Amino acid sequence: MNNEIRTHHPDGQGELMAHAVDACVHCGFCLPACPTYALLGEEMDSPRGRIVLMKEVLEGALPLFEATPYLDRCLGCVGCVTACPSGVPYGELITSFRGWSEPQRQRPLLQKVTRAAVLTLLPRPGLFRAGASVGRFAKPLSPLLPQALRAPLDLLPRTLEPAQPLPALTPAEGVRRGRVALLSGCAQQVLTPNFNSATVRVLSRNGRDVVVPPTQGCCGAAAMHTGARPLALQQARRNLNVFEETQVDAVVSNAAGCGAGLKEYPMLLAGEGEADENRARALAAQVQDISEYLGKLLEQGELEPFLPTSRPLKVAYHDACHLAHAQGIRSAPRALLRAIPGVTVLEVPQGDLCCGSAGTYNLEQPDLAGQLGDLKARNVMATGAEYVVSGNVGCHTQLQSHLTRLGSPIRVLHTVELLDMAYRGQL
Ligand code: SF4
Ligand code: SF4
């Protein structure tokens, strides 16, 4: 699509946005893959419509406020990127656009306060745990509160698991075959602390020294995808400094959104100078999702074998958008699950559709997020599985919340938790 974005925005971010708009040929193949188009049936709530809106705003032909309702409803799930035959990097476009437009937006006071609270609490597990502990007691008051306050309360679990602090170095079991660093994430340290513990145990069992740098911080994905670019840059630079010093073979992430966030550092730092751009590319090249890392070991015949289950087990696999669409990782987690003797892996109907969690989406667009969560939970229940596994804390929380509401006994786990249980003979 011809555009004049480069004339109006002659910088690194402008170039990224112009390139994405250039690549779109308006074919519409992405429309069926878009959850908001599926729910609302409105062209401006589709990827193609949003690309046109962003182009017009960037060229000064449309006021920002006219486009924002449609752009705010975008989940950033990048299902459209998988579906697009022309390779339009929609994720780069919407992320860069949000970073560019946020400083110009006039948001209502309550929304400003909620956003600031989320971006302050999320990266600080200690504060987040304290806030979540207090919030659980306010859950009964939820129906009386404005929606902006109700949504975060509704998402909080009724009980919080105790913290599981990790050592800075866990040595390899047996012969040492490598050394990796773990990105420990933020929300998951509070909501699902066993994700990290299971990851460390599985990596160690496979002969890896596991380094968990205590000075690492939030990956910056939440800030990046909500338009808080200065904060995202600050968080990215901190992690660049920390992980560059670890001297590891790979930086492993077990949160699809965070892993994708680290892999997006080259986009985030585009235009920030050659030195930073090179550092961002070098770190991104080291980042691997836990299923990607273990999947390679499996392929190479180097993965420690799992113990068989005590009875046949049906496991549904849910593709996290930031694993399947943003990182293109689909087969590795399925192959790992199938490598457990006794496990049958089941596909979830409409599996490509986002579950509605999408970072902070279920806080900002609770109605749409609720519809998508309900649909996903019903599709998971239709598989007849005993467990549903995925590779992201957001999906986990969303699935757990909607399956519980629907009275389903299906247990929700991270892929690596199931692998860990198989190693420990707990299945
Ligand atoms: S499929 Fe790709 S090229 Fe076609 S309309 Fe969608 S984004 Fe544009
Ligand atoms: S990122 Fe997801 S919600 Fe946004 S336009 Fe693409 S498919 Fe639709």
CSV table of C-alpha atoms in Angstrom, one decimal, residues 11-412:
chain,number,residue,atom,x,y,z
A,11,ASP,CA,13.1,7.8,12.0
A,12,GLY,CA,13.7,4.2,12.8
A,13,GLN,CA,10.2,3.6,14.2
A,14,GLY,CA,8.7,5.5,11.2
A,15,GLU,CA,10.6,3.2,8.8
A,16,LEU,CA,9.3,0.1,10.6
A,17,MET,CA,5.7,1.3,10.3
A,18,ALA,CA,6.0,2.4,6.7
A,19,HIS,CA,7.5,-0.9,5.7
A,20,ALA,CA,4.6,-2.8,7.3
A,21,VAL,CA,2.0,-0.6,5.6
A,22,ASP,CA,3.9,-1.0,2.2
A,23,ALA,CA,3.6,-4.7,2.4
A,24,CYS,CA,-0.2,-5.0,2.8
A,25,VAL,CA,-1.9,-5.7,-0.5
A,26,HIS,CA,-5.5,-5.6,1.0
A,27,CYS,CA,-6.2,-9.3,0.1
A,28,GLY,CA,-8.2,-9.9,3.4
A,29,PHE,CA,-6.8,-13.4,4.0
A,30,CYS,CA,-6.1,-12.3,7.6
A,31,LEU,CA,-9.7,-11.5,8.4
A,32,PRO,CA,-10.8,-15.0,9.5
A,33,ALA,CA,-7.8,-15.3,11.8
A,34,CYS,CA,-8.7,-12.1,13.7
A,35,PRO,CA,-10.6,-12.7,17.0
A,36,THR,CA,-12.1,-9.2,17.1
A,37,TYR,CA,-13.3,-9.5,13.5
A,38,ALA,CA,-14.8,-12.9,14.3
A,39,LEU,CA,-16.7,-11.4,17.3
A,40,LEU,CA,-17.6,-8.0,15.9
A,41,GLY,CA,-17.7,-8.5,12.1
A,42,GLU,CA,-16.5,-4.9,11.5
A,43,GLU,CA,-13.8,-4.1,8.9
A,44,MET,CA,-12.2,-1.5,11.1
A,45,ASP,CA,-11.9,-4.2,13.8
A,46,SER,CA,-9.9,-6.4,11.4
A,47,PRO,CA,-6.1,-6.3,10.7
A,48,ARG,CA,-6.7,-4.9,7.2
A,49,GLY,CA,-8.9,-2.1,8.5
A,50,ARG,CA,-6.5,-1.3,11.3
A,51,ILE,CA,-3.6,-1.0,8.9
A,52,VAL,CA,-5.6,1.6,6.9
A,53,LEU,CA,-6.5,3.5,10.1
A,54,MET,CA,-2.9,3.6,11.3
A,55,LYS,CA,-1.7,4.7,7.8
A,56,GLU,CA,-4.2,7.6,7.8
A,57,VAL,CA,-3.3,8.7,11.3
A,58,LEU,CA,0.4,8.6,10.6
A,59,GLU,CA,-0.1,10.6,7.4
A,60,GLY,CA,-2.1,13.2,9.3
A,61,ALA,CA,-5.3,12.4,7.3
A,62,LEU,CA,-7.3,11.1,10.3
A,63,PRO,CA,-7.4,12.4,13.9
A,64,LEU,CA,-6.0,9.8,16.4
A,65,PHE,CA,-9.1,9.8,18.6
A,66,GLU,CA,-11.2,8.5,15.7
A,67,ALA,CA,-9.0,5.5,15.2
A,68,THR,CA,-8.2,4.6,18.9
A,69,PRO,CA,-11.4,2.6,19.7
A,70,TYR,CA,-10.7,0.1,16.9
A,71,LEU,CA,-6.9,0.0,17.6
A,72,ASP,CA,-7.5,-0.4,21.4
A,73,ARG,CA,-9.6,-3.5,20.6
A,74,CYS,CA,-6.6,-5.2,18.9
A,75,LEU,CA,-5.3,-7.9,21.1
A,76,GLY,CA,-1.8,-7.9,19.6
A,77,CYS,CA,-2.2,-11.6,19.3
A,78,VAL,CA,-0.6,-11.5,15.8
A,79,GLY,CA,-2.8,-14.3,14.5
A,80,CYS,CA,-3.1,-12.1,11.4
A,81,VAL,CA,0.7,-12.4,10.9
A,82,THR,CA,0.5,-16.2,10.7
A,83,ALA,CA,-2.4,-15.9,8.2
A,84,CYS,CA,-0.9,-13.2,6.0
A,85,PRO,CA,0.6,-14.5,2.7
A,86,SER,CA,2.5,-11.2,2.1
A,87,GLY,CA,4.5,-11.3,5.3
A,88,VAL,CA,3.1,-8.0,6.7
A,89,PRO,CA,4.8,-7.5,10.1
A,90,TYR,CA,1.6,-6.3,11.8
A,91,GLY,CA,3.0,-6.8,15.3
A,92,GLU,CA,5.8,-4.3,14.6
A,93,LEU,CA,3.3,-1.9,13.2
A,94,ILE,CA,0.8,-1.9,16.1
A,95,THR,CA,3.6,-1.9,18.7
A,96,SER,CA,5.5,1.0,17.2
A,97,PHE,CA,2.2,2.8,16.5
A,98,ARG,CA,1.2,2.5,20.2
A,99,GLY,CA,4.6,3.8,21.3
A,100,TRP,CA,4.3,6.8,19.0
A,101,SER,CA,0.7,7.6,19.8
A,102,GLU,CA,0.5,7.1,23.6
A,103,PRO,CA,2.1,10.5,24.5
A,104,GLN,CA,-0.6,12.3,22.5
A,105,ARG,CA,-3.6,10.5,24.0
A,106,GLN,CA,-6.0,12.0,26.5
A,107,ARG,CA,-7.1,9.2,28.8
A,108,PRO,CA,-9.8,9.4,31.5
A,109,LEU,CA,-8.2,9.8,35.0
A,110,LEU,CA,-9.3,6.4,36.3
A,111,GLN,CA,-7.8,4.7,33.2
A,112,LYS,CA,-4.6,6.6,33.7
A,113,VAL,CA,-4.4,5.5,37.3
A,114,THR,CA,-5.2,1.8,36.5
A,115,ARG,CA,-2.6,1.7,33.7
A,116,ALA,CA,0.0,3.3,35.9
A,117,ALA,CA,-0.8,0.8,38.7
A,118,VAL,CA,-0.5,-2.1,36.4
A,119,LEU,CA,2.8,-1.0,34.9
A,120,THR,CA,4.2,-0.3,38.4
A,121,LEU,CA,3.0,-3.5,40.1
A,122,LEU,CA,3.6,-6.0,37.4
A,123,PRO,CA,7.4,-5.7,37.2
A,124,ARG,CA,7.8,-5.9,41.0
A,125,PRO,CA,6.8,-9.3,42.2
A,126,GLY,CA,7.1,-8.2,45.9
A,127,LEU,CA,4.7,-5.3,45.4
A,128,PHE,CA,2.4,-7.4,43.1
A,129,ARG,CA,2.2,-10.1,45.7
A,130,ALA,CA,1.2,-7.6,48.4
A,131,GLY,CA,-1.4,-6.0,46.1
A,132,ALA,CA,-2.8,-9.3,45.0
A,133,SER,CA,-3.1,-10.5,48.7
A,134,VAL,CA,-5.1,-7.4,49.6
A,135,GLY,CA,-7.1,-7.5,46.3
A,136,ARG,CA,-8.3,-11.1,47.1
A,137,PHE,CA,-10.2,-9.8,50.1
A,138,ALA,CA,-11.8,-7.1,48.0
A,139,LYS,CA,-13.1,-9.6,45.5
A,140,PRO,CA,-16.7,-9.8,47.1
A,141,LEU,CA,-17.0,-6.0,46.5
A,142,SER,CA,-16.2,-6.4,42.8
A,143,PRO,CA,-19.8,-6.0,41.5
A,144,LEU,CA,-20.0,-2.6,43.2
A,145,LEU,CA,-16.9,-1.2,41.6
A,146,PRO,CA,-16.4,0.6,38.2
A,147,GLN,CA,-15.3,-1.8,35.4
A,148,ALA,CA,-11.7,-0.5,35.4
A,149,LEU,CA,-11.3,-1.7,39.0
A,150,ARG,CA,-13.5,-4.8,38.7
A,151,ALA,CA,-11.5,-6.5,35.9
A,152,PRO,CA,-8.2,-6.9,37.9
A,153,LEU,CA,-10.1,-8.1,41.0
A,154,ASP,CA,-12.0,-10.7,39.0
A,155,LEU,CA,-8.8,-12.1,37.6
A,156,LEU,CA,-7.1,-12.7,40.9
A,157,PRO,CA,-7.1,-16.3,42.1
A,158,ARG,CA,-8.8,-17.0,45.4
A,159,THR,CA,-5.5,-18.4,46.9
A,160,LEU,CA,-1.9,-17.4,46.2
A,161,GLU,CA,0.8,-20.0,46.2
A,162,PRO,CA,3.7,-19.3,48.4
A,163,ALA,CA,6.7,-17.8,46.7
A,164,GLN,CA,9.4,-20.2,45.4
A,165,PRO,CA,12.7,-18.3,45.5
A,166,LEU,CA,15.3,-19.6,43.0
A,167,PRO,CA,19.0,-19.9,43.7
A,168,ALA,CA,21.2,-17.8,41.4
A,169,LEU,CA,22.9,-21.0,40.2
A,170,THR,CA,21.4,-24.5,40.1
A,171,PRO,CA,24.1,-27.0,39.0
A,172,ALA,CA,23.5,-29.6,36.3
A,173,GLU,CA,22.6,-33.0,37.5
A,174,GLY,CA,25.2,-35.6,36.3
A,175,VAL,CA,27.4,-34.6,33.5
A,176,ARG,CA,27.4,-30.9,32.7
A,177,ARG,CA,26.3,-30.4,29.1
A,178,GLY,CA,25.7,-26.7,29.0
A,179,ARG,CA,24.8,-23.5,30.8
A,180,VAL,CA,21.7,-21.4,30.4
A,181,ALA,CA,20.1,-18.4,32.0
A,182,LEU,CA,16.4,-18.2,32.9
A,183,LEU,CA,14.3,-15.2,32.5
A,184,SER,CA,12.2,-15.5,35.6
A,185,GLY,CA,9.3,-13.3,34.6
A,186,CYS,CA,7.2,-11.0,36.8
A,187,ALA,CA,3.6,-12.0,37.3
A,188,GLN,CA,4.3,-15.7,37.2
A,189,GLN,CA,6.6,-15.4,40.2
A,190,VAL,CA,3.4,-14.5,42.1
A,191,LEU,CA,0.6,-16.3,40.3
A,192,THR,CA,2.4,-19.5,39.1
A,193,PRO,CA,5.7,-19.8,40.9
A,194,ASN,CA,6.0,-23.5,40.0
A,195,PHE,CA,6.6,-22.6,36.4
A,196,ASN,CA,10.1,-21.5,37.2
A,197,SER,CA,10.9,-24.2,39.7
A,198,ALA,CA,9.8,-26.9,37.2
A,199,THR,CA,11.8,-25.2,34.5
A,200,VAL,CA,15.0,-25.2,36.6
A,201,ARG,CA,14.5,-28.9,37.6
A,202,VAL,CA,13.9,-30.0,34.0
A,203,LEU,CA,17.0,-28.1,32.7
A,204,SER,CA,19.2,-29.3,35.5
A,205,ARG,CA,18.1,-32.9,34.9
A,206,ASN,CA,19.2,-32.4,31.3
A,207,GLY,CA,22.7,-31.5,32.3
A,208,ARG,CA,22.4,-27.7,32.3
A,209,ASP,CA,23.7,-25.3,34.8
A,210,VAL,CA,20.9,-22.9,35.3
A,211,VAL,CA,21.7,-19.2,36.1
A,212,VAL,CA,18.9,-17.0,37.4
A,213,PRO,CA,20.4,-13.5,37.5
A,214,PRO,CA,19.0,-11.8,40.6
A,215,THR,CA,19.4,-8.3,39.0
A,216,GLN,CA,17.2,-9.1,36.0
A,217,GLY,CA,14.0,-7.2,35.6
A,218,CYS,CA,10.7,-7.2,33.7
A,219,CYS,CA,11.3,-8.0,30.0
A,220,GLY,CA,9.3,-4.8,29.1
A,221,ALA,CA,6.7,-6.6,26.9
A,222,ALA,CA,3.8,-5.1,28.9
A,223,ALA,CA,5.1,-1.6,28.6
A,224,MET,CA,6.1,-2.1,24.9
A,225,HIS,CA,2.7,-3.4,23.9
A,226,THR,CA,0.7,-0.7,25.8
A,227,GLY,CA,2.6,2.2,24.3
A,228,ALA,CA,4.8,2.9,27.3
A,229,ARG,CA,8.0,3.0,25.1
A,230,PRO,CA,10.3,4.9,27.4
A,231,LEU,CA,9.6,2.5,30.3
A,232,ALA,CA,10.1,-0.5,27.9
A,233,LEU,CA,13.4,0.9,26.7
A,234,GLN,CA,14.6,1.3,30.3
A,235,GLN,CA,13.6,-2.3,31.1
A,236,ALA,CA,15.2,-3.6,27.9
A,237,ARG,CA,18.5,-1.8,28.6
A,238,ARG,CA,18.7,-3.2,32.1
A,239,ASN,CA,18.2,-6.8,30.8
A,240,LEU,CA,20.8,-6.3,28.1
A,241,ASN,CA,23.3,-5.4,30.8
A,242,VAL,CA,22.4,-8.3,33.0
A,243,PHE,CA,22.2,-11.1,30.4
A,244,GLU,CA,25.3,-10.0,28.5
A,245,GLU,CA,27.3,-10.8,31.6
A,246,THR,CA,25.9,-14.3,32.1
A,247,GLN,CA,28.1,-16.1,29.6
A,248,VAL,CA,25.5,-18.7,28.7
A,249,ASP,CA,24.6,-20.8,25.7
A,250,ALA,CA,21.0,-19.6,25.7
A,251,VAL,CA,18.6,-17.3,27.6
A,252,VAL,CA,15.6,-19.5,28.3
A,253,SER,CA,12.1,-18.1,28.8
A,254,ASN,CA,9.0,-20.1,29.9
A,255,ALA,CA,6.5,-17.2,29.4
A,256,ALA,CA,5.6,-16.9,25.7
A,257,GLY,CA,4.9,-13.2,26.0
A,258,CYS,CA,8.2,-12.5,27.8
A,259,GLY,CA,10.2,-14.6,25.4
A,260,ALA,CA,8.6,-12.9,22.4
A,261,GLY,CA,9.3,-9.5,24.2
A,262,LEU,CA,13.0,-10.3,24.4
A,263,LYS,CA,13.0,-11.4,20.7
A,264,GLU,CA,11.4,-8.0,19.9
A,265,TYR,CA,14.2,-5.9,21.4
A,266,PRO,CA,15.7,-5.2,17.9
A,267,MET,CA,12.3,-3.6,17.0
A,268,LEU,CA,12.1,-1.7,20.2
A,269,LEU,CA,15.6,-0.4,20.0
A,270,ALA,CA,15.4,0.4,16.2
A,271,GLY,CA,16.6,4.0,15.8
A,272,GLU,CA,18.4,4.1,19.2
A,273,GLY,CA,21.9,3.9,17.7
A,274,GLU,CA,23.9,1.2,16.1
A,275,ALA,CA,25.5,-0.1,19.3
A,276,ASP,CA,22.2,-0.7,21.1
A,277,GLU,CA,20.7,-2.2,18.0
A,278,ASN,CA,23.5,-4.7,17.7
A,279,ARG,CA,23.3,-5.6,21.4
A,280,ALA,CA,19.5,-6.1,21.0
A,281,ARG,CA,20.0,-8.4,18.0
A,282,ALA,CA,22.7,-10.4,19.9
A,283,LEU,CA,20.5,-11.0,22.9
A,284,ALA,CA,17.4,-11.8,20.8
A,285,ALA,CA,19.5,-14.4,18.9
A,286,GLN,CA,20.2,-16.1,22.3
A,287,VAL,CA,16.6,-16.3,23.5
A,288,GLN,CA,14.7,-19.5,23.3
A,289,ASP,CA,11.4,-20.6,24.7
A,290,ILE,CA,11.8,-23.6,27.1
A,291,SER,CA,9.8,-25.8,24.6
A,292,GLU,CA,12.1,-24.6,21.7
A,293,TYR,CA,15.2,-25.4,23.8
A,294,LEU,CA,14.1,-28.8,25.0
A,295,GLY,CA,12.5,-29.6,21.6
A,296,LYS,CA,16.0,-29.3,20.0
A,297,LEU,CA,17.4,-31.7,22.6
A,298,LEU,CA,14.6,-34.2,21.8
A,299,GLU,CA,15.3,-33.9,18.0
A,300,GLN,CA,19.0,-34.5,18.6
A,301,GLY,CA,18.2,-37.5,20.8
A,302,GLU,CA,19.8,-35.8,23.8
A,303,LEU,CA,16.7,-35.3,26.0
A,304,GLU,CA,16.6,-37.4,29.1
A,305,PRO,CA,13.7,-39.9,28.7
A,306,PHE,CA,10.5,-39.4,30.7
A,307,LEU,CA,8.9,-42.0,33.0
A,308,PRO,CA,5.7,-43.5,31.7
A,309,THR,CA,2.4,-42.4,33.1
A,310,SER,CA,0.6,-44.7,35.5
A,311,ARG,CA,-2.5,-44.7,33.2
A,312,PRO,CA,-3.4,-43.4,29.7
A,313,LEU,CA,-3.6,-39.6,29.9
A,314,LYS,CA,-5.4,-37.2,27.6
A,315,VAL,CA,-3.7,-33.7,27.4
A,316,ALA,CA,-5.1,-30.8,25.4
A,317,TYR,CA,-2.4,-28.4,24.1
A,318,HIS,CA,-3.4,-24.7,23.9
A,319,ASP,CA,-1.2,-22.6,21.6
A,320,ALA,CA,-0.3,-19.4,23.3
A,321,CYS,CA,-0.4,-16.6,20.7
A,322,HIS,CA,3.0,-15.3,21.6
A,323,LEU,CA,4.5,-18.8,21.2
A,324,ALA,CA,2.6,-20.0,18.1
A,325,HIS,CA,2.1,-16.7,16.1
A,326,ALA,CA,4.8,-14.4,17.4
A,327,GLN,CA,7.6,-17.0,17.7
A,328,GLY,CA,6.4,-19.7,15.3
A,329,ILE,CA,6.7,-22.5,17.9
A,330,ARG,CA,4.0,-25.1,17.5
A,331,SER,CA,5.5,-28.5,16.9
A,332,ALA,CA,8.2,-28.6,19.7
A,333,PRO,CA,5.8,-28.5,22.7
A,334,ARG,CA,3.5,-31.1,21.1
A,335,ALA,CA,6.5,-33.4,20.3
A,336,LEU,CA,7.7,-33.0,23.9
A,337,LEU,CA,4.3,-34.0,25.3
A,338,ARG,CA,4.1,-37.0,22.9
A,339,ALA,CA,7.5,-38.1,24.2
A,340,ILE,CA,5.9,-38.9,27.6
A,341,PRO,CA,4.9,-42.6,27.3
A,342,GLY,CA,1.1,-42.8,28.0
A,343,VAL,CA,0.2,-39.3,26.9
A,344,THR,CA,-2.2,-38.6,24.1
A,345,VAL,CA,-2.1,-34.9,22.8
A,346,LEU,CA,-5.4,-33.5,21.8
A,347,GLU,CA,-6.0,-30.4,19.6
A,348,VAL,CA,-8.3,-27.7,20.8
A,349,PRO,CA,-11.0,-26.7,18.3
A,350,GLN,CA,-10.5,-23.1,16.9
A,351,GLY,CA,-7.0,-23.4,18.4
A,352,ASP,CA,-5.6,-20.5,16.5
A,353,LEU,CA,-8.0,-18.0,18.2
A,354,CYS,CA,-6.6,-16.0,21.1
A,355,CYS,CA,-7.9,-16.9,24.6
A,356,GLY,CA,-8.4,-13.2,25.3
A,357,SER,CA,-5.7,-12.8,27.9
A,358,ALA,CA,-3.2,-11.0,25.7
A,359,GLY,CA,-1.1,-9.2,28.3
A,360,THR,CA,-3.2,-6.5,29.9
A,361,TYR,CA,-6.1,-6.9,27.4
A,362,ASN,CA,-8.4,-8.6,29.9
A,363,LEU,CA,-8.0,-5.5,32.1
A,364,GLU,CA,-8.5,-3.0,29.3
A,365,GLN,CA,-11.2,-4.8,27.3
A,366,PRO,CA,-12.9,-7.1,29.8
A,367,ASP,CA,-16.0,-7.8,27.7
A,368,LEU,CA,-14.2,-9.0,24.6
A,369,ALA,CA,-11.6,-10.8,26.7
A,370,GLY,CA,-14.4,-12.5,28.6
A,371,GLN,CA,-16.1,-13.7,25.4
A,372,LEU,CA,-12.9,-15.1,24.1
A,373,GLY,CA,-12.1,-16.8,27.4
A,374,ASP,CA,-15.5,-18.4,27.5
A,375,LEU,CA,-15.1,-19.7,23.9
A,376,LYS,CA,-11.6,-21.0,24.6
A,377,ALA,CA,-12.7,-22.8,27.8
A,378,ARG,CA,-15.7,-24.4,26.1
A,379,ASN,CA,-13.4,-25.6,23.2
A,380,VAL,CA,-10.9,-27.1,25.7
A,381,MET,CA,-13.8,-28.9,27.5
A,382,ALA,CA,-15.0,-30.3,24.2
A,383,THR,CA,-11.7,-32.2,23.8
A,384,GLY,CA,-12.5,-34.5,26.8
A,385,ALA,CA,-8.9,-33.9,28.2
A,386,GLU,CA,-7.9,-34.3,31.8
A,387,TYR,CA,-5.2,-31.7,31.5
A,388,VAL,CA,-4.8,-28.6,29.4
A,389,VAL,CA,-1.3,-27.2,29.0
A,390,SER,CA,0.1,-24.0,27.5
A,391,GLY,CA,3.3,-22.0,27.6
A,392,ASN,CA,2.2,-18.7,29.0
A,393,VAL,CA,1.1,-17.4,32.4
A,394,GLY,CA,-1.6,-15.1,30.9
A,395,CYS,CA,-3.2,-18.0,29.1
A,396,HIS,CA,-2.9,-20.1,32.2
A,397,THR,CA,-4.8,-17.5,34.3
A,398,GLN,CA,-7.4,-17.0,31.7
A,399,LEU,CA,-8.0,-20.7,31.1
A,400,GLN,CA,-8.1,-21.4,34.9
A,401,SER,CA,-10.6,-18.6,35.5
A,402,HIS,CA,-13.0,-19.6,32.8
A,403,LEU,CA,-12.8,-23.4,33.3
A,404,THR,CA,-13.5,-22.8,37.0
A,405,ARG,CA,-16.4,-20.5,36.3
A,406,LEU,CA,-17.9,-23.2,34.0
A,407,GLY,CA,-17.4,-25.9,36.7
A,408,SER,CA,-14.8,-27.9,34.7
A,409,PRO,CA,-12.4,-30.2,36.6
A,410,ILE,CA,-9.7,-29.9,33.8
A,411,ARG,CA,-6.4,-29.1,35.4
A,412,VAL,CA,-4.4,-26.3,33.8
